[in-house]
Structure formats: C-alpha cells, structure tokens
Tab-separated table of C-alpha atoms in Angstrom:
chain	number	residue	atom	x	y	z
A	14	MET	CA	112.957	144.532	39.485
A	15	ILE	CA	114.736	141.403	38.210
A	16	ASP	CA	118.524	141.335	38.563
A	17	ALA	CA	120.897	139.127	36.626
A	18	LEU	CA	122.570	136.325	38.566
A	19	GLN	CA	126.189	137.143	39.441
A	20	LEU	CA	128.318	134.092	40.153
A	21	GLN	CA	131.829	133.905	41.537
A	22	LEU	CA	133.904	130.784	40.891
A	23	ARG	CA	136.633	129.960	43.422
A	24	PHE	CA	139.275	127.243	43.220
A	25	SER	CA	139.625	125.675	46.692
A	26	PRO	CA	141.822	122.561	46.419
A	27	ALA	CA	142.027	122.306	50.230
A	28	LEU	CA	138.422	121.124	50.202
A	29	ALA	CA	139.502	117.953	48.439
A	30	ASN	CA	141.158	116.890	51.703
A	31	LYS	CA	138.183	117.765	53.877
A	32	PRO	CA	136.533	114.660	55.404
A	33	SER	CA	132.994	114.138	54.137
A	34	ALA	CA	131.999	112.112	57.182
A	35	PRO	CA	133.104	112.130	60.835
A	36	ARG	CA	136.504	110.585	61.257
A	37	THR	CA	137.122	107.902	63.853
A	38	ASN	CA	138.975	109.016	66.949
A	39	PRO	CA	142.064	106.744	67.163
A	40	SER	CA	142.185	106.959	70.949
A	41	PRO	CA	142.294	103.477	72.499
A	42	GLU	CA	139.934	104.701	75.225
A	43	SER	CA	137.215	105.398	72.634
A	44	PRO	CA	138.198	103.709	69.358
A	45	HIS	CA	134.763	104.147	67.765
A	46	LYS	CA	134.013	107.700	68.866
A	47	PRO	CA	133.870	110.120	65.904
A	48	PHE	CA	136.487	112.857	65.961
A	49	ASN	CA	134.875	116.166	66.909
A	50	PRO	CA	136.956	119.288	66.115
A	51	PHE	CA	134.538	121.486	68.103
A	52	GLU	CA	134.725	119.529	71.337
A	53	ASN	CA	136.827	121.394	73.927
A	54	PRO	CA	138.731	123.514	71.380
A	55	GLU	CA	140.123	125.954	73.976
A	56	ASN	CA	143.623	124.481	73.978
A	57	GLY	CA	143.817	123.952	70.233
A	58	PRO	CA	145.652	126.119	67.679
A	59	LEU	CA	142.431	127.153	65.902
A	60	PHE	CA	140.629	128.547	68.948
A	61	ILE	CA	139.817	132.280	68.760
A	62	THR	CA	137.624	133.020	71.775
A	63	ASP	CA	134.454	131.991	73.532
A	64	LEU	CA	131.219	133.868	72.897
A	65	PRO	CA	129.277	133.570	76.172
A	66	PRO	CA	127.201	131.878	77.148
A	67	SER	CA	126.826	129.129	74.572
A	68	HIS	CA	129.267	129.357	71.646
A	69	ASN	CA	132.948	129.296	70.671
A	70	LEU	CA	134.700	130.937	67.746
A	71	VAL	CA	137.349	128.856	65.976
A	72	LEU	CA	139.256	129.200	62.727
A	73	ASN	CA	138.243	126.865	59.914
A	74	LYS	CA	141.009	124.382	59.159
A	75	PHE	CA	139.652	124.056	55.616
A	76	ALA	CA	139.283	127.766	54.916
A	77	VAL	CA	137.911	128.826	51.540
A	78	VAL	CA	139.083	132.435	52.047
A	79	PRO	CA	141.465	134.010	54.589
A	80	GLU	CA	139.909	134.640	58.019
A	81	HIS	CA	137.189	132.013	57.445
A	82	PHE	CA	135.957	131.119	60.932
A	83	ILE	CA	133.270	129.075	62.664
A	84	LEU	CA	130.666	129.691	65.346
A	85	ALA	CA	130.140	126.383	67.161
A	86	THR	CA	128.005	125.461	70.140
A	87	LYS	CA	129.988	124.682	73.289
A	88	LYS	CA	127.757	121.734	74.082
A	89	PHE	CA	127.159	119.164	71.400
A	90	LYS	CA	123.986	119.861	69.433
A	91	PRO	CA	123.189	118.096	66.146
A	92	GLN	CA	123.804	119.924	62.881
A	93	THR	CA	120.638	118.298	61.536
A	94	HIS	CA	118.394	119.898	64.174
A	95	LEU	CA	116.722	123.262	63.861
A	96	LEU	CA	118.683	126.321	64.860
A	97	GLU	CA	117.728	128.011	68.116
A	98	PRO	CA	117.414	131.698	69.026
A	99	ASP	CA	120.842	131.820	70.686
A	100	ASP	CA	122.502	130.466	67.511
A	101	LEU	CA	121.042	133.264	65.414
A	102	GLU	CA	121.659	135.912	68.064
A	103	ALA	CA	125.336	134.923	68.355
A	104	ALA	CA	125.741	134.895	64.568
A	105	TYR	CA	124.212	138.345	64.226
A	106	ALA	CA	126.422	139.661	67.024
A	107	CYS	CA	129.426	138.656	64.909
A	108	ILE	CA	127.893	140.318	61.835
A	109	ASN	CA	127.247	143.515	63.772
A	110	ALA	CA	130.765	143.569	65.250
A	111	TYR	CA	132.269	143.324	61.772
A	112	HIS	CA	129.948	146.020	60.442
A	113	GLU	CA	131.183	148.409	63.108
A	114	LYS	CA	134.691	148.092	61.640
A	115	GLY	CA	133.626	150.127	58.610
A	116	ALA	CA	132.563	149.806	54.993
A	117	GLU	CA	134.619	146.649	54.397
A	118	GLY	CA	133.450	145.060	57.624
A	119	GLN	CA	130.797	142.751	56.237
A	120	LEU	CA	130.311	139.127	57.204
A	121	TYR	CA	128.515	136.412	55.296
A	122	VAL	CA	127.168	133.624	57.534
A	123	PHE	CA	125.948	130.257	56.287
A	124	PHE	CA	124.636	127.035	57.770
A	125	ASN	CA	124.502	123.599	56.125
A	126	SER	CA	121.944	121.099	57.419
A	127	GLY	CA	121.077	117.662	56.092
A	128	PRO	CA	122.660	115.125	53.725
A	129	HIS	CA	122.072	117.218	50.583
A	130	SER	CA	123.393	120.502	52.008
A	131	GLY	CA	127.166	120.044	51.908
A	132	ALA	CA	127.402	119.501	55.671
A	133	SER	CA	130.419	117.521	56.889
A	134	GLN	CA	130.427	117.784	60.710
A	135	PRO	CA	127.630	116.593	63.036
A	136	HIS	CA	128.370	119.169	65.786
A	137	ARG	CA	126.247	122.287	65.216
A	138	HIS	CA	128.218	125.141	63.680
A	139	LEU	CA	127.684	128.149	61.450
A	140	GLN	CA	130.427	129.373	59.120
A	141	LEU	CA	131.441	133.010	58.710
A	142	LEU	CA	133.266	134.575	55.768
A	143	PRO	CA	134.537	138.170	55.577
A	144	VAL	CA	133.032	139.582	52.388
A	145	ALA	CA	136.165	141.644	51.693
A	146	ARG	CA	138.181	138.417	51.549
A	147	MET	CA	135.581	136.885	49.199
A	148	LYS	CA	136.342	139.748	46.793
A	149	ASP	CA	140.104	139.141	46.858
A	150	GLY	CA	141.380	138.441	43.361
A	151	LEU	CA	138.406	139.906	41.497
A	152	GLU	CA	139.412	142.273	38.700
A	153	ASP	CA	136.492	144.520	39.643
A	154	PRO	CA	135.393	143.960	43.263
A	155	THR	CA	132.341	146.178	42.699
A	156	ALA	CA	131.014	143.834	40.000
A	157	TRP	CA	130.023	141.149	42.527
A	158	ASP	CA	127.916	141.329	45.661
A	159	VAL	CA	126.581	138.690	48.034
A	160	LEU	CA	123.525	137.031	46.490
A	161	ALA	CA	121.597	136.918	49.789
A	162	ASN	CA	121.676	140.714	50.001
A	163	ARG	CA	120.093	140.928	46.556
A	164	LEU	CA	117.103	138.753	47.486
A	165	VAL	CA	115.449	141.267	49.847
A	166	GLY	CA	114.181	144.806	49.527
A	167	GLY	CA	111.786	144.089	46.677
A	168	ARG	CA	114.507	142.751	44.387
A	169	THR	CA	114.395	139.459	42.480
A	170	VAL	CA	117.372	137.582	41.111
A	171	GLU	CA	117.062	134.972	38.362
A	172	THR	CA	118.498	132.020	40.289
A	173	PRO	CA	118.295	128.436	38.943
A	174	PHE	CA	116.907	127.307	42.319
A	175	ARG	CA	114.171	128.530	44.617
A	176	THR	CA	114.975	130.584	47.728
A	177	PHE	CA	112.972	132.016	50.616
A	178	ALA	CA	114.178	135.356	51.945
A	179	GLY	CA	113.285	137.798	54.700
A	180	ALA	CA	114.658	141.178	55.694
A	181	ILE	CA	116.372	141.507	59.087
A	182	SER	CA	117.971	144.451	60.827
A	183	ALA	CA	120.167	145.504	63.714
A	184	GLY	CA	118.385	145.527	67.050
A	185	MET	CA	116.372	142.372	66.449
A	186	THR	CA	116.419	139.910	69.304
A	187	GLY	CA	117.329	136.263	68.938
A	188	GLU	CA	113.643	135.397	69.234
A	189	GLU	CA	112.727	137.798	66.428
A	190	LEU	CA	115.438	136.416	64.164
A	191	HIS	CA	114.324	132.903	65.027
A	192	ALA	CA	110.703	133.673	64.121
A	193	ILE	CA	111.782	134.831	60.653
A	194	TYR	CA	114.009	131.782	60.252
A	195	LEU	CA	111.168	129.402	61.163
A	196	THR	CA	108.736	131.157	58.819
A	197	LEU	CA	111.133	130.775	55.891
A	198	TYR	CA	112.001	127.218	56.874
A	199	ARG	CA	108.326	126.205	56.927
A	200	GLN	CA	107.793	127.798	53.521
A	201	ALA	CA	110.676	125.712	52.202
A	202	VAL	CA	109.207	122.537	53.701
A	203	GLU	CA	105.827	123.229	52.089
A	204	ALA	CA	107.484	123.841	48.732
A	205	MET	CA	109.303	120.514	49.031
A	206	ARG	CA	106.053	118.797	49.970
A	207	ASP	CA	104.387	120.115	46.829
A	208	HIS	CA	107.124	118.727	44.585
A	209	SER	CA	107.899	115.111	43.709
A	210	LEU	CA	111.410	115.204	42.285
A	211	PRO	CA	114.072	112.822	43.657
A	212	GLY	CA	115.577	114.248	46.836
A	213	THR	CA	112.439	116.098	47.921
A	214	GLU	CA	111.378	113.477	50.448
A	215	ILE	CA	110.257	114.994	53.754
A	216	ASN	CA	110.675	113.611	57.248
A	217	GLU	CA	107.031	113.769	58.309
A	218	SER	CA	107.799	112.531	61.840
A	219	VAL	CA	108.882	116.013	62.968
A	220	THR	CA	106.991	119.285	62.782
A	221	ALA	CA	109.565	122.117	63.095
A	222	LYS	CA	107.550	123.669	65.931
A	223	VAL	CA	109.948	123.039	68.816
A	224	ASP	CA	113.569	124.118	69.177
A	225	GLY	CA	116.003	121.279	68.818
A	226	GLU	CA	113.816	119.058	66.641
A	227	PRO	CA	115.375	117.383	63.599
A	228	ALA	CA	114.845	119.301	60.390
A	229	GLN	CA	112.440	117.775	57.893
A	230	ILE	CA	114.544	118.666	54.841
A	231	SER	CA	118.091	119.424	53.787
A	232	TYR	CA	118.719	123.132	53.384
A	233	ASN	CA	121.224	125.966	53.476
A	234	MET	CA	120.676	129.132	55.472
A	235	ALA	CA	122.455	132.407	54.789
A	236	MET	CA	122.539	135.524	56.940
A	237	THR	CA	123.897	138.996	56.331
A	238	ARG	CA	123.238	142.240	58.172
A	239	ASN	CA	120.096	142.786	56.092
A	240	ALA	CA	118.933	139.367	54.932
A	241	LEU	CA	118.103	135.873	56.107
A	242	VAL	CA	117.681	133.329	53.296
A	243	ILE	CA	116.870	129.613	53.125
A	244	CYS	CA	117.464	127.373	50.118
A	245	PRO	CA	115.890	123.884	50.262
A	246	ARG	CA	118.242	121.258	48.838
A	247	ARG	CA	117.485	118.045	46.988
A	248	ALA	CA	121.067	117.177	46.002
A	249	GLU	CA	124.530	118.055	47.276
A	250	GLY	CA	125.806	118.437	43.724
A	251	ALA	CA	125.887	116.973	40.247
A	252	THR	CA	128.356	115.582	37.744
A	253	ILE	CA	130.260	117.910	35.437
A	254	VAL	CA	130.438	116.899	31.800
A	255	SER	CA	132.738	118.621	29.333
A	256	SER	CA	131.594	119.965	25.969
A	257	ASN	CA	132.760	116.767	24.275
A	258	GLY	CA	130.805	114.574	26.689
A	259	ASP	CA	133.617	113.485	29.015
A	260	LEU	CA	132.893	113.068	32.727
A	261	VAL	CA	135.069	115.591	34.569
A	262	GLY	CA	133.961	115.089	38.170
A	263	THR	CA	131.257	115.940	40.656
A	264	LEU	CA	130.704	119.498	41.816
A	265	SER	CA	129.396	119.637	45.407
A	266	LEU	CA	127.973	122.887	46.750
A	267	ASN	CA	127.260	124.116	50.275
A	268	GLY	CA	125.818	127.325	51.721
A	269	THR	CA	128.346	129.500	49.894
A	270	VAL	CA	125.988	129.155	46.924
A	271	LEU	CA	123.704	131.702	48.624
A	272	ALA	CA	126.575	134.154	48.447
A	273	GLY	CA	126.674	133.616	44.695
A	274	THR	CA	129.841	131.545	44.990
A	275	ALA	CA	130.708	128.102	43.666
A	276	LEU	CA	133.719	126.285	45.087
A	277	VAL	CA	135.554	123.764	42.920
A	278	LYS	CA	138.081	121.289	44.299
A	279	SER	CA	140.035	120.051	41.277
A	280	GLN	CA	141.938	121.582	38.387
A	281	ALA	CA	139.798	119.653	35.901
A	282	GLU	CA	136.574	121.085	37.325
A	283	TRP	CA	138.093	124.577	37.387
A	284	ASP	CA	139.245	124.403	33.768
A	285	THR	CA	135.970	122.957	32.468
A	286	ILE	CA	133.742	125.558	34.120
A	287	ARG	CA	136.028	128.512	33.317
A	288	ASN	CA	136.303	127.493	29.655
A	289	ASP	CA	132.535	127.144	29.310
A	290	GLY	CA	131.738	130.433	27.628
A	291	ASN	CA	127.963	130.450	28.184
A	292	GLY	CA	127.981	129.124	31.770
A	293	ARG	CA	125.961	126.042	30.808
A	294	VAL	CA	127.985	123.614	32.925
A	295	LEU	CA	127.648	125.543	36.185
A	296	LEU	CA	124.016	126.511	35.601
A	297	ASP	CA	123.175	122.867	34.930
A	298	VAL	CA	124.583	121.865	38.323
A	299	LEU	CA	122.822	124.747	40.107
A	300	GLY	CA	119.552	123.697	38.544
A	301	LYS	CA	119.826	120.234	40.075
A	302	ILE	CA	120.698	121.046	43.696
A	303	GLY	CA	117.471	122.793	44.719
A	304	LEU	CA	113.851	123.265	43.739
A	305	PRO	CA	112.980	124.635	40.295
A	306	LEU	CA	111.574	128.152	40.312
A	307	ASP	CA	108.087	126.849	39.437
A	308	ALA	CA	108.023	124.653	42.563
C-alpha cells in the first residue's frame, strides 16, 4: 500500500533567533567556554524534572509548538555520537507516560545528529513534541498524522527522501530499542556509501559498533510509540526560489521532517511556499536534504 505524502507547514519565527552554533560564555572565568543550556539546569526557569538516573527534562526555549520539551543527558555527551540504550529507554518512557493520558496523549520524539541534520547544540539531547499541539490550528486535525507512524506496518509513503523504519512496541527494553536503532543506522550508512552525491561523505574512521562512538553520517531519528525511523541527511536545507526566479531564502529542516512537518522562519519563506499551488518549492527542498529513493 502506497500512501500520499501529507505535509504540514508551520511558521516559527522564533527559530530565526536560535543560535546555529554554540554561543560563547561571557564569564570572565571561562571566556572561551561555549554556553551550554543543558549544563546544571536545575535552578533555571526551563527545568521540569530529572529522569533518573541519567537524564533531565527541560522546556525548549525555542519551542515550535506549546509544551515542546527536551530530554538531555545530565553528563555532557556529544550530540554527534551514537545514541545509547539509556537514551532510547528514557525517550520511550516519556512516550509511554503521555500515551497513558489518553487518545490525545501522543509524543513525537526526534534527534538531530551531524552538520547536515539541523542540530544546533553539542550536548546530547532529544526533542519531544506533543502531537495534539502539532495539530493546533489545522482546519481538519484528522487530515494529518505523524509521518513516522505511516512508515511501519507494511505501509509505504511517497517521500522525496529515503528513510529506514522499524516497528517498536511497549515493553521493549532499552537494549532492544537500541538494537533496532543500530540496525537502521547501519542501513543508512550503507545507503550513503553506495551513493556519490555531494554531502554523502562517510567518516570511515568509526564503525558504529560501540556505544558512544562518533556517527559516520548526519541523520535524523524519529520515535513514536510504534515506530523508530532514521533519515540519512546530505544537506541541512536548500534555497527557496520564487516562481519568477527570485531568491527568497534558505529553508533549513531538522528532525521534524520525519513528522511530516516543515518549519519556516521568515514571512517571505512562508508566503512563497503557501502560494505555491503544486508544492514544487517545498518538494524541491525535501528532495535535496536526503538520499533519493533509488539510492
């Protein structure tokens, strides 16, 4: 069964103010130390709670929907290294807790890793979005569902980029989730290795066999209650050109793309994509950020 691609466009001007690289801590004691919003957040206004033994929950200062929050490691671990079993176990615990709230209690979790993924902070963190809040403002909330959910269970969606998906379920251990994650990750690496487009270079010095190793590629990971999906990335975004050939800006995309969501930062981008009746502008960008379907 092949499903049509459902895309949601969201205008998030707050993202225009989000730093794209670590900011310098102005403290005279450490003038060159990058600012780390996830270091000792307990006394800060965004802190929610700790999730023993290894993670904290904090609100996202640059939220794309209400109640957008973050699962960050207590100790510094690089965002560019492979996820570990406790990361996935903690993320699924949050998903399961939301599910127990009822029909609207769904969480979408995503992880950005590597220079082409939309990542902006070096401290390891996964981002969590309540699906009900992602449907706010839609004329028909039933007309859109999270893309990651539609990539498992024998279903195929006509995406402009290649994805690798596996089914997951409640009761899986962190080790079981991690095994699925590594299987999909390795499939993505092999697909990148077989392709020679710009941005598909692979770090051959690491093997993805040991927890904590640097990842060989840029990628996004998405997790829902039923699905774990990886999308290898070869570009963070692409330029947007209007129908009359004018350069409008650059659309950058992160792991929300695996929800079937594109976030735009400026009014010009918003107007150009919304006024494009056949979706050519957005589909052109999506076709450039990952691997083609024949890869």
